[in-house]
């Protein structure tokens, strides 16, 4: 059994007629880690997540999830992974409980177990009252919770989240943080992309920073942002330190090329 | 282990798709029954009385097998086209792509739902139209085989349409401008050997001729080609179309950037 949950080597991706979205990314995430993925818009975070989860066609490089190639052995690799995508991607014409049940069955759960798990995860994210309804009337935050429930229904060992708290109010964001920390404490490996620097600093054990398709840093938050970084917008604030990092100034991560 | 997981995933997809078309059964299943009933009453009963024997049977008896097949193939085709295009448009196809579901399983799931809808529509048409005829099933095994293979072929063909469609308009273009003329000119309403040259020969290039002819043979024990061509051509075309659909889904054409 490998101790590495995610092992990415030499990932390159160029979309048709565009600039390279990823230009040779290597990244390794150990089992049980809470790993952040940070970078400005267009840095390649969603492409990286798409390549890991089968949503984007792999050009060159290799993806290994728990030691398995998801293309060659999808059952061994993908069954252990849950994804919360950045954009809403459920069927709006299907009742909420059926969305979750179906996803559970896609991951190989038998129907009775899928029903049971759907009930459990919907209760966990506070959507049990709306289980029989279609998701038309859900608020933005509720839609995110629905996608989180869907990603958790098969009890994945690795949870990948693409900006899961974008657009959430403070309370909903804190609820999501608490749930993610609880899952991580229970052994779930988490890879999360976000634009919220406080989220990265407070939740993640390690943060990988992408810029223009390259990994420019991969280190503990204290070394990336400085142990004394505050939340303000001043020179010593997180934002200023992150911008300096992107510009190539101090501080540098251990894996910086 | 893997087989059970894949079986559960397949069931999940089929259940989801069957629920989808049954949720709107008035829109999805009834139109075929209404159209077939009108054809049977107007052409089979009123106009048909003056036509005498056609292809060795009364016109109502001659017409009915073609109408059943018409319902089977249009329902199978429309089901997979709209289901697959809808999944792409709303992006819930991603629920399958992230799960441990190989491309062949996705194709099989969509095709099965198409076959089920096609057969349900065909059975309903038969139920309504049969009392207006003197028909008895002569070769039920051949009839069922032709109906299932036809539904499967047009499910695969609908999937191809669903893969390439860029808008809702594209989902109806093939059905309106290719499928419907092929069916109407494929011997549903008249024996092709009654057509003047060269149209009788040209008609032999229409695959619907063999499908309708084989199904008519199963009910009437009469047919231009005696059912043999149907059982020879249909499986080959069906398997080829299925392989093409699988290849496109496996390559991620129009699904994965």
Short mmCIF file of C-alpha atoms in Angstrom, two decimals:
data_model
loop_
_atom_site.label_atom_id
_atom_site.label_comp_id
_atom_site.label_asym_id
_atom_site.label_seq_id
_atom_site.Cartn_x
_atom_site.Cartn_y
_atom_site.Cartn_z
CA UNK A 1 0.00 0.00 0.00
CA UNK A 2 1.49 3.33 -1.09
CA UNK A 3 1.72 6.31 1.29
CA UNK A 4 1.13 8.69 -1.58
CA UNK A 5 -2.42 9.68 -2.42
CA UNK A 6 -1.60 11.84 -5.44
CA UNK A 7 1.47 11.50 -7.60
CA UNK A 8 1.64 13.76 -10.66
CA UNK A 9 4.67 13.74 -12.94
CA UNK A 10 5.42 16.04 -15.84
CA UNK A 11 1.88 17.17 -16.56
CA UNK A 12 1.54 19.24 -19.70
CA UNK A 13 -1.71 20.49 -21.13
CA UNK A 14 -2.43 22.95 -23.91
CA UNK A 15 -6.02 23.60 -24.92
CA UNK A 16 -6.81 23.94 -28.62
CA UNK A 17 -5.51 27.24 -29.93
CA UNK A 18 -4.45 28.46 -26.49
CA UNK A 19 -1.45 29.01 -24.29
CA UNK A 20 -0.15 26.04 -22.28
CA UNK A 21 -2.46 25.61 -19.28
CA UNK A 22 0.09 23.38 -17.56
CA UNK A 23 3.75 23.31 -18.44
CA UNK A 24 5.36 20.39 -16.65
CA UNK A 25 3.84 20.10 -13.20
CA UNK A 26 5.11 17.55 -10.66
CA UNK A 27 3.19 17.25 -7.41
CA UNK A 28 3.01 14.65 -4.71
CA UNK A 29 0.44 14.63 -1.91
CA UNK A 30 0.85 12.15 0.92
CA UNK A 31 -2.04 10.11 2.25
CA UNK A 32 -3.93 11.91 5.02
CA UNK A 33 -2.67 15.40 4.06
CA UNK A 34 -4.69 18.59 3.75
CA UNK A 35 -3.06 20.16 0.72
CA UNK A 36 -3.88 23.54 -0.78
CA UNK A 37 -3.72 24.60 -4.39
CA UNK A 38 -3.29 28.30 -4.87
CA UNK A 39 -2.79 30.57 -7.82
CA UNK A 40 -4.31 33.46 -9.73
CA UNK A 41 -7.08 32.95 -12.28
CA UNK A 42 -5.79 31.00 -15.27
CA UNK A 43 -2.84 29.54 -13.34
CA UNK A 44 -3.92 25.99 -14.16
CA UNK A 45 -5.59 24.88 -10.90
CA UNK A 46 -8.81 23.63 -12.47
CA UNK A 47 -6.90 22.00 -15.33
CA UNK A 48 -4.74 20.16 -12.80
CA UNK A 49 -7.85 18.97 -10.96
CA UNK A 50 -9.51 18.04 -14.26
CA UNK A 51 -6.51 15.91 -15.27
CA UNK A 52 -6.56 14.08 -11.94
CA UNK A 53 -10.26 13.36 -12.06
CA UNK A 54 -10.70 12.45 -15.73
CA UNK A 55 -12.52 15.62 -16.80
CA UNK A 56 -9.65 16.85 -18.96
CA UNK A 57 -7.76 14.81 -21.55
CA UNK A 58 -4.19 14.06 -20.47
CA UNK A 59 -1.60 15.17 -23.00
CA UNK A 60 1.73 14.13 -21.52
CA UNK A 61 2.80 13.14 -18.06
CA UNK A 62 1.43 10.67 -15.58
CA UNK A 63 -1.29 10.70 -12.94
CA UNK A 64 -1.27 8.14 -10.13
CA UNK A 65 -3.93 8.05 -7.45
CA UNK A 66 -3.01 5.72 -4.58
CA UNK A 67 -0.50 4.17 -6.96
CA UNK A 68 -3.06 3.45 -9.70
CA UNK A 69 -3.39 4.96 -13.15
CA UNK A 70 -7.01 6.22 -13.33
CA UNK A 71 -7.17 5.65 -17.09
CA UNK A 72 -5.94 2.06 -16.98
CA UNK A 73 -7.50 1.04 -13.70
CA UNK A 74 -10.46 3.37 -13.08
CA UNK A 75 -12.05 1.16 -10.46
CA UNK A 76 -8.96 1.02 -8.23
CA UNK A 77 -8.13 4.72 -8.67
CA UNK A 78 -11.35 6.68 -9.14
CA UNK A 79 -13.45 4.79 -6.63
CA UNK A 80 -11.34 6.34 -3.87
CA UNK A 81 -11.78 9.89 -5.08
CA UNK A 82 -14.58 12.40 -4.60
CA UNK A 83 -14.75 15.70 -6.50
CA UNK A 84 -16.45 18.96 -5.67
CA UNK A 85 -16.17 20.92 -8.92
CA UNK A 86 -16.02 24.67 -9.20
CA UNK A 87 -19.23 25.02 -11.20
CA UNK A 88 -22.63 23.48 -10.63
CA UNK A 89 -22.88 20.27 -12.67
CA UNK A 90 -25.88 18.34 -11.41
CA UNK A 91 -29.12 17.68 -13.28
CA UNK A 92 -31.56 20.40 -12.25
CA UNK A 93 -34.54 18.27 -13.29
CA UNK A 94 -33.73 15.42 -10.91
CA UNK A 95 -34.74 15.32 -7.23
CA UNK A 96 -31.86 15.93 -4.83
CA UNK A 97 -31.92 12.46 -3.25
CA UNK A 98 -31.84 10.84 -6.71
CA UNK A 99 -28.81 12.92 -7.70
CA UNK A 100 -26.94 11.59 -4.68
CA UNK A 101 -28.19 8.00 -4.97
CA UNK A 102 -27.24 7.81 -8.63
CA UNK A 103 -23.77 9.14 -7.94
CA UNK A 104 -23.33 6.51 -5.22
CA UNK A 105 -24.30 3.80 -7.68
CA UNK A 106 -21.88 5.22 -10.28
CA UNK A 107 -19.20 4.57 -7.67
CA UNK A 108 -20.33 0.98 -7.35
CA UNK A 109 -22.61 1.02 -4.31
CA UNK A 110 -25.66 -1.26 -4.50
CA UNK A 111 -29.01 0.53 -4.65
CA UNK A 112 -30.10 -0.03 -1.03
CA UNK A 113 -26.74 1.15 0.28
CA UNK A 114 -26.81 4.15 -2.09
CA UNK A 115 -30.18 5.20 -0.63
CA UNK A 116 -28.90 4.85 2.91
CA UNK A 117 -25.71 6.83 2.17
CA UNK A 118 -27.71 9.55 0.37
CA UNK A 119 -29.81 10.02 3.50
CA UNK A 120 -26.72 10.19 5.71
CA UNK A 121 -24.78 12.71 3.62
CA UNK A 122 -27.80 14.93 2.97
CA UNK A 123 -28.39 15.06 6.70
CA UNK A 124 -24.73 15.86 7.23
CA UNK A 125 -24.86 18.90 4.94
CA UNK A 126 -28.28 19.97 6.19
CA UNK A 127 -30.30 19.27 3.06
CA UNK A 128 -32.42 16.37 4.34
CA UNK A 129 -35.57 18.52 4.43
CA UNK A 130 -35.26 19.16 0.70
CA UNK A 131 -34.24 15.62 -0.31
CA UNK A 132 -37.38 14.90 -2.34
CA UNK A 133 -37.35 18.25 -4.14
CA UNK A 134 -35.61 19.32 -7.30
CA UNK A 135 -32.66 21.64 -6.79
CA UNK A 136 -34.21 24.63 -8.58
CA UNK A 137 -34.86 26.67 -5.45
CA UNK A 138 -31.52 26.07 -3.79
CA UNK A 139 -29.35 29.05 -2.89
CA UNK A 140 -25.74 29.20 -4.11
CA UNK A 141 -24.52 27.92 -0.74
CA UNK A 142 -27.00 25.04 -0.73
CA UNK A 143 -25.90 24.04 -4.24
CA UNK A 144 -22.32 23.88 -3.01
CA UNK A 145 -23.44 21.74 -0.06
CA UNK A 146 -25.28 19.44 -2.45
CA UNK A 147 -22.11 18.99 -4.50
CA UNK A 148 -20.17 18.30 -1.32
CA UNK A 149 -22.73 15.67 -0.28
CA UNK A 150 -22.48 14.08 -3.72
CA UNK A 151 -18.69 13.93 -3.48
CA UNK A 152 -18.85 12.29 -0.05
CA UNK A 153 -21.55 9.72 -0.73
CA UNK A 154 -19.15 6.87 -1.49
CA UNK A 155 -16.85 7.73 1.45
CA UNK A 156 -13.79 8.66 -0.63
CA UNK A 157 -10.28 8.42 0.74
CA UNK A 158 -9.29 11.48 -1.30
CA UNK A 159 -11.50 14.54 -1.58
CA UNK A 160 -10.65 17.08 -4.27
CA UNK A 161 -12.36 20.46 -4.02
CA UNK A 162 -12.16 23.21 -6.61
CA UNK A 163 -12.93 26.50 -4.85
CA UNK A 164 -15.58 24.95 -2.60
CA UNK A 165 -16.24 28.10 -0.59
CA UNK A 166 -16.42 30.60 -3.45
CA UNK A 167 -19.49 32.77 -3.02
CA UNK A 168 -20.43 31.34 0.38
CA UNK A 169 -21.36 33.59 3.29
CA UNK A 170 -19.14 33.60 6.37
CA UNK A 171 -21.25 31.11 8.32
CA UNK A 172 -21.53 28.64 5.44
CA UNK A 173 -17.80 28.94 4.80
CA UNK A 174 -16.99 28.20 8.43
CA UNK A 175 -19.38 25.21 8.40
CA UNK A 176 -17.58 23.89 5.33
CA UNK A 177 -14.19 24.38 6.97
CA UNK A 178 -15.36 22.48 10.06
CA UNK A 179 -16.63 19.60 7.94
CA UNK A 180 -13.41 19.42 5.93
CA UNK A 181 -11.28 19.47 9.07
CA UNK A 182 -13.42 16.74 10.56
CA UNK A 183 -13.01 14.61 7.44
CA UNK A 184 -9.26 15.20 7.39
CA UNK A 185 -8.97 14.28 11.07
CA UNK A 186 -10.79 11.03 10.22
CA UNK A 187 -8.13 10.22 7.61
CA UNK A 188 -9.46 11.66 4.36
CA UNK A 189 -6.79 13.20 2.17
CA UNK A 190 -7.88 16.61 0.94
CA UNK A 191 -6.68 18.68 -2.00
CA UNK A 192 -8.41 22.03 -2.17
CA UNK A 193 -8.01 24.95 -4.51
CA UNK A 194 -9.09 28.37 -3.33
CA UNK A 195 -8.53 32.08 -3.72
CA UNK A 196 -9.02 32.68 0.00
CA UNK A 197 -5.57 33.01 1.51
CA UNK A 198 -6.85 32.70 5.09
CA UNK A 199 -8.37 29.36 4.14
CA UNK A 200 -5.03 28.14 2.83
CA UNK A 201 -3.15 29.40 5.88
CA UNK A 202 -5.58 28.06 8.47
CA UNK A 203 -6.59 24.73 6.98
CA UNK A 204 -3.78 23.38 4.87
CA UNK A 205 -0.65 21.62 6.01
CA UNK A 206 0.97 22.33 2.66
CA UNK A 207 0.18 24.71 -0.15
CA UNK A 208 1.19 24.32 -3.80
CA UNK A 209 1.32 27.57 -5.74
CA UNK A 210 0.73 27.61 -9.48
CA UNK A 211 1.53 30.45 -11.82
CA UNK A 212 1.08 30.33 -15.59
CA UNK A 213 0.90 26.56 -15.57
CA UNK A 214 4.02 26.02 -13.47
CA UNK A 215 4.42 25.02 -9.85
CA UNK A 216 6.38 27.89 -8.32
CA UNK A 217 6.19 26.81 -4.69
CA UNK A 218 5.07 23.92 -2.53
CA UNK A 219 5.56 24.43 1.17
CA UNK A 220 3.98 24.82 4.56
CA UNK A 221 1.88 28.02 4.87
CA UNK A 222 4.17 29.51 7.53
CA UNK A 223 7.11 29.44 5.15
CA UNK A 224 5.08 30.61 2.17
CA UNK A 225 3.36 33.54 3.81
CA UNK A 226 5.47 34.03 6.93
CA UNK A 227 4.41 32.93 10.40
CA UNK A 228 3.43 36.49 11.31
CA UNK A 229 1.30 37.24 8.26
CA UNK A 230 -1.94 38.91 9.21
CA UNK A 231 -5.19 39.04 7.29
CA UNK A 232 -4.95 42.73 6.44
CA UNK A 233 -4.08 44.30 3.13
CA UNK A 234 -0.95 46.07 4.37
CA UNK A 235 2.64 45.18 3.45
CA UNK A 236 2.76 42.37 6.01
CA UNK A 237 -0.68 41.05 5.16
CA UNK A 238 -1.34 37.71 3.43
CA UNK A 239 -2.30 39.33 0.17
CA UNK A 240 0.88 41.38 -0.08
CA UNK A 241 3.02 38.35 0.72
CA UNK A 242 1.17 36.21 -1.82
CA UNK A 243 1.63 38.86 -4.51
CA UNK A 244 5.35 39.05 -3.72
CA UNK A 245 5.50 35.28 -4.02
CA UNK A 246 3.87 35.43 -7.44
CA UNK A 247 6.23 38.15 -8.55
CA UNK A 248 9.16 35.94 -7.63
CA UNK A 249 10.15 37.82 -4.48
CA UNK A 250 10.53 36.34 -0.98
CA UNK A 251 9.50 34.06 0.55
CA UNK A 252 10.28 31.02 -1.60
CA UNK A 253 8.92 27.52 -1.25
CA UNK A 254 11.18 24.52 -0.88
CA UNK A 255 10.36 23.12 -4.34
CA UNK A 256 10.78 26.35 -6.22
CA UNK A 257 12.67 25.77 -9.45
CA UNK B 1 -15.43 -7.25 -7.07
CA UNK B 2 -14.89 -5.12 -10.17
CA UNK B 3 -17.80 -6.78 -11.95
CA UNK B 4 -20.17 -5.96 -9.06
CA UNK B 5 -19.00 -2.34 -9.00
CA UNK B 6 -19.47 -1.99 -12.74
CA UNK B 7 -22.87 -3.70 -12.60
CA UNK B 8 -24.05 -1.29 -9.89
CA UNK B 9 -22.77 1.68 -11.91
CA UNK B 10 -24.55 0.39 -15.02
CA UNK B 11 -27.78 -0.05 -13.06
CA UNK B 12 -27.44 3.47 -11.67
CA UNK B 13 -27.15 4.95 -15.15
CA UNK B 14 -30.03 2.90 -16.57
CA UNK B 15 -32.31 3.72 -13.61
CA UNK B 16 -31.49 7.42 -13.95
CA UNK B 17 -32.24 7.42 -17.67
CA UNK B 18 -35.44 5.39 -17.37
CA UNK B 19 -36.66 7.69 -14.60
CA UNK B 20 -35.85 10.61 -16.89
CA UNK B 21 -38.12 9.50 -19.73
CA UNK B 22 -40.85 8.15 -17.44
CA UNK B 23 -40.99 11.46 -15.56
CA UNK B 24 -42.26 13.05 -18.79
CA UNK B 25 -44.10 10.00 -20.17
CA UNK B 26 -46.84 12.13 -21.72
CA UNK B 27 -44.24 13.93 -23.77
CA UNK B 28 -42.04 10.90 -24.38
CA UNK B 29 -44.32 7.91 -24.94
CA UNK B 30 -47.80 9.12 -25.86
CA UNK B 31 -47.08 10.96 -29.16
CA UNK B 32 -46.07 7.71 -30.88
CA UNK B 33 -49.30 6.06 -29.77
CA UNK B 34 -51.44 8.98 -30.95
CA UNK B 35 -49.67 9.16 -34.33
CA UNK B 36 -49.90 5.41 -34.90
CA UNK B 37 -53.59 5.36 -33.93
CA UNK B 38 -54.34 8.15 -36.41
CA UNK B 39 -52.42 6.36 -39.17
CA UNK B 40 -54.25 3.11 -38.45
CA UNK B 41 -57.69 4.75 -38.39
CA UNK B 42 -57.21 7.01 -41.42
CA UNK B 43 -55.03 4.87 -43.68
CA UNK B 44 -55.64 1.40 -42.32
CA UNK B 45 -59.39 1.63 -41.88
CA UNK B 46 -60.76 4.37 -44.18
CA UNK B 47 -58.32 4.69 -47.10
CA UNK B 48 -57.08 1.11 -46.82
CA UNK B 49 -60.50 -0.42 -47.57
CA UNK B 50 -60.26 0.84 -51.15
CA UNK B 51 -56.69 -0.38 -51.64
CA UNK B 52 -57.41 -4.10 -51.43
CA UNK B 53 -54.49 -6.46 -50.75
CA UNK B 54 -51.02 -4.97 -50.29
CA UNK B 55 -48.03 -7.30 -49.99
CA UNK B 56 -50.39 -10.25 -49.52
CA UNK B 57 -52.38 -8.68 -46.64
CA UNK B 58 -55.03 -6.07 -45.96
CA UNK B 59 -53.57 -2.57 -45.86
CA UNK B 60 -54.17 -2.28 -42.11
CA UNK B 61 -52.23 -5.51 -41.57
CA UNK B 62 -49.50 -4.33 -43.91
CA UNK B 63 -49.21 -0.93 -42.23
CA UNK B 64 -49.11 -1.97 -38.59
CA UNK B 65 -45.61 -3.57 -38.38
CA UNK B 66 -44.05 -0.47 -39.97
CA UNK B 67 -45.78 1.81 -37.50
CA UNK B 68 -44.56 -0.26 -34.56
CA UNK B 69 -40.97 -0.11 -35.87
CA UNK B 70 -41.39 3.60 -36.51
CA UNK B 71 -42.22 4.10 -32.83
CA UNK B 72 -39.35 1.84 -31.71
CA UNK B 73 -36.60 3.55 -33.71
CA UNK B 74 -37.69 7.18 -33.25
CA UNK B 75 -38.09 6.75 -29.50
CA UNK B 76 -34.76 4.96 -29.12
CA UNK B 77 -33.01 7.60 -31.20
CA UNK B 78 -34.56 10.64 -29.53
CA UNK B 79 -33.99 9.25 -26.07
CA UNK B 80 -30.23 8.84 -26.34
CA UNK B 81 -29.77 12.03 -28.36
CA UNK B 82 -31.53 14.24 -25.84
CA UNK B 83 -30.27 12.40 -22.76
CA UNK B 84 -26.63 12.60 -23.85
CA UNK B 85 -26.85 16.15 -25.16
CA UNK B 86 -28.64 17.23 -21.95
CA UNK B 87 -25.93 15.59 -19.85
CA UNK B 88 -23.28 17.48 -21.83
CA UNK B 89 -25.17 20.77 -21.71
CA UNK B 90 -25.82 20.67 -17.95
CA UNK B 91 -22.42 19.07 -17.44
CA UNK B 92 -23.76 16.20 -15.34
CA UNK B 93 -21.93 13.89 -17.74
CA UNK B 94 -19.05 14.80 -15.40
CA UNK B 95 -20.73 12.69 -12.70
CA UNK B 96 -19.93 9.68 -14.89
CA UNK B 97 -16.49 10.80 -16.02
CA UNK B 98 -15.16 11.19 -12.47
CA UNK B 99 -16.62 7.84 -11.40
CA UNK B 100 -15.00 4.47 -12.13
CA UNK B 101 -17.11 4.04 -15.27
CA UNK B 102 -15.31 2.98 -18.45
CA UNK B 103 -16.54 4.46 -21.76
CA UNK B 104 -18.17 1.19 -22.84
CA UNK B 105 -20.28 1.20 -19.68
CA UNK B 106 -21.49 4.75 -20.31
CA UNK B 107 -22.42 3.84 -23.89
CA UNK B 108 -24.13 0.63 -22.71
CA UNK B 109 -26.14 2.49 -20.06
CA UNK B 110 -27.44 5.15 -22.44
CA UNK B 111 -28.15 2.56 -25.14
CA UNK B 112 -30.06 0.29 -22.73
CA UNK B 113 -32.33 3.16 -21.71
CA UNK B 114 -32.89 3.98 -25.39
CA UNK B 115 -33.79 0.36 -26.13
CA UNK B 116 -36.19 0.25 -23.18
CA UNK B 117 -37.98 3.43 -24.28
CA UNK B 118 -38.11 2.21 -27.88
CA UNK B 119 -39.58 -1.14 -26.87
CA UNK B 120 -42.08 0.47 -24.50
CA UNK B 121 -43.31 2.82 -27.23
CA UNK B 122 -43.43 -0.05 -29.74
CA UNK B 123 -45.39 -2.24 -27.32
CA UNK B 124 -47.90 0.56 -26.66
CA UNK B 125 -48.39 1.14 -30.39
CA UNK B 126 -48.85 -2.59 -30.92
CA UNK B 127 -51.38 -2.75 -28.10
CA UNK B 128 -53.47 0.01 -29.63
CA UNK B 129 -53.07 -0.99 -33.29
CA UNK B 130 -53.38 -4.76 -33.03
CA UNK B 131 -57.18 -4.80 -32.45
CA UNK B 132 -57.56 -2.93 -35.77
CA UNK B 133 -55.88 -5.78 -37.67
CA UNK B 134 -56.27 -9.52 -38.25
CA UNK B 135 -52.61 -10.12 -37.44
CA UNK B 136 -51.15 -12.99 -35.48
CA UNK B 137 -47.49 -13.23 -34.56
CA UNK B 138 -45.98 -15.68 -37.03
CA UNK B 139 -42.36 -15.56 -35.86
CA UNK B 140 -42.29 -13.90 -32.42
CA UNK B 141 -38.59 -14.63 -31.87
CA UNK B 142 -37.58 -12.89 -35.09
CA UNK B 143 -39.94 -10.00 -34.31
CA UNK B 144 -38.43 -9.44 -30.89
CA UNK B 145 -34.88 -9.77 -32.20
CA UNK B 146 -35.49 -7.25 -34.99
CA UNK B 147 -37.17 -4.82 -32.58
CA UNK B 148 -34.35 -5.05 -30.00
CA UNK B 149 -31.58 -4.76 -32.61
CA UNK B 150 -33.33 -1.84 -34.32
CA UNK B 151 -33.77 -0.06 -30.99
CA UNK B 152 -30.12 -0.70 -30.16
CA UNK B 153 -28.91 0.54 -33.55
CA UNK B 154 -30.91 3.75 -33.29
CA UNK B 155 -29.89 4.24 -29.66
CA UNK B 156 -26.25 4.16 -30.76
CA UNK B 157 -27.04 6.46 -33.68
CA UNK B 158 -28.82 8.84 -31.32
CA UNK B 159 -25.77 8.80 -29.08
CA UNK B 160 -23.62 9.92 -32.02
CA UNK B 161 -26.05 12.80 -32.56
CA UNK B 162 -25.90 13.62 -28.84
CA UNK B 163 -22.10 13.64 -28.93
CA UNK B 164 -21.81 16.00 -31.89
CA UNK B 165 -24.81 18.28 -31.25
CA UNK B 166 -23.85 21.83 -30.31
CA UNK B 167 -27.38 23.11 -29.73
CA UNK B 168 -30.93 21.84 -29.28
CA UNK B 169 -31.48 22.52 -32.99
CA UNK B 170 -28.76 20.01 -33.79
CA UNK B 171 -30.58 17.32 -31.81
CA UNK B 172 -33.57 17.45 -34.15
CA UNK B 173 -31.86 18.09 -37.51
CA UNK B 174 -30.85 14.47 -38.15
CA UNK B 175 -34.17 13.11 -36.90
CA UNK B 176 -36.17 15.48 -39.08
CA UNK B 177 -34.13 15.56 -42.26
CA UNK B 178 -32.62 12.08 -42.36
CA UNK B 179 -34.34 9.64 -40.04
CA UNK B 180 -37.96 10.50 -40.80
CA UNK B 181 -37.52 10.44 -44.63
CA UNK B 182 -35.63 7.13 -44.35
CA UNK B 183 -38.49 5.65 -42.36
CA UNK B 184 -41.25 7.02 -44.58
CA UNK B 185 -39.43 5.87 -47.71
CA UNK B 186 -38.39 2.56 -46.14
CA UNK B 187 -41.47 0.54 -46.94
CA UNK B 188 -43.60 1.43 -43.93
CA UNK B 189 -46.52 2.47 -46.13
CA UNK B 190 -45.94 0.52 -49.35
CA UNK B 191 -43.95 -2.45 -50.70
CA UNK B 192 -40.83 -1.12 -52.40
CA UNK B 193 -41.22 -3.57 -55.31
CA UNK B 194 -44.27 -1.52 -56.38
CA UNK B 195 -42.08 1.53 -56.95
CA UNK B 196 -41.14 2.42 -60.52
CA UNK B 197 -37.50 2.01 -61.62
CA UNK B 198 -35.01 3.25 -60.56
CA UNK B 199 -36.63 4.00 -57.16
CA UNK B 200 -37.19 0.33 -56.36
CA UNK B 201 -33.41 -0.24 -56.69
CA UNK B 202 -32.48 3.01 -54.93
CA UNK B 203 -34.69 2.02 -52.01
CA UNK B 204 -32.55 -1.08 -51.43
CA UNK B 205 -29.83 1.24 -50.10
CA UNK B 206 -32.14 2.39 -47.32
CA UNK B 207 -31.40 0.36 -44.16
CA UNK B 208 -34.94 0.93 -42.91
CA UNK B 209 -36.22 -1.28 -45.76
CA UNK B 210 -34.57 -4.35 -44.22
CA UNK B 211 -35.56 -3.48 -40.68
CA UNK B 212 -39.23 -2.93 -41.53
CA UNK B 213 -39.23 -5.92 -43.84
CA UNK B 214 -37.83 -8.23 -41.17
CA UNK B 215 -40.34 -7.09 -38.60
CA UNK B 216 -43.22 -7.40 -41.08
CA UNK B 217 -42.05 -10.92 -41.85
CA UNK B 218 -42.29 -11.81 -38.17
CA UNK B 219 -45.95 -10.76 -38.11
CA UNK B 220 -47.21 -11.55 -41.61
CA UNK B 221 -44.89 -14.30 -42.77
CA UNK B 222 -44.58 -12.05 -45.83
CA UNK B 223 -41.79 -9.72 -46.81
CA UNK B 224 -39.80 -8.53 -49.79
CA UNK B 225 -36.55 -10.02 -48.52
CA UNK B 226 -38.00 -12.74 -46.29
CA UNK B 227 -36.26 -11.49 -43.12
CA UNK B 228 -32.91 -13.04 -44.02
CA UNK B 229 -31.28 -9.79 -45.08
CA UNK B 230 -32.49 -8.12 -41.91
CA UNK B 231 -30.81 -10.65 -39.66
CA UNK B 232 -27.63 -10.41 -41.73
CA UNK B 233 -27.34 -6.63 -42.10
CA UNK B 234 -28.82 -5.38 -38.83
CA UNK B 235 -26.35 -6.96 -36.36
CA UNK B 236 -23.35 -5.81 -38.43
CA UNK B 237 -24.56 -2.20 -38.69
CA UNK B 238 -25.57 -2.17 -35.00
CA UNK B 239 -22.21 -3.43 -33.74
CA UNK B 240 -20.30 -1.02 -36.03
CA UNK B 241 -22.33 1.96 -34.82
CA UNK B 242 -21.87 0.88 -31.20
CA UNK B 243 -18.10 0.61 -31.64
CA UNK B 244 -17.99 4.09 -33.17
CA UNK B 245 -20.00 5.53 -30.25
CA UNK B 246 -17.69 3.82 -27.73
CA UNK B 247 -14.58 5.10 -29.51
CA UNK B 248 -15.86 8.69 -29.47
CA UNK B 249 -16.79 8.56 -25.78
CA UNK B 250 -13.49 6.86 -24.88
CA UNK B 251 -11.57 9.60 -26.73
CA UNK B 252 -13.64 12.20 -24.93
CA UNK B 253 -14.80 13.81 -28.18
CA UNK B 254 -16.91 16.87 -27.31
CA UNK B 255 -16.88 15.74 -23.68
CA UNK B 256 -13.37 16.44 -22.44
CA UNK B 257 -11.34 19.50 -23.41
#
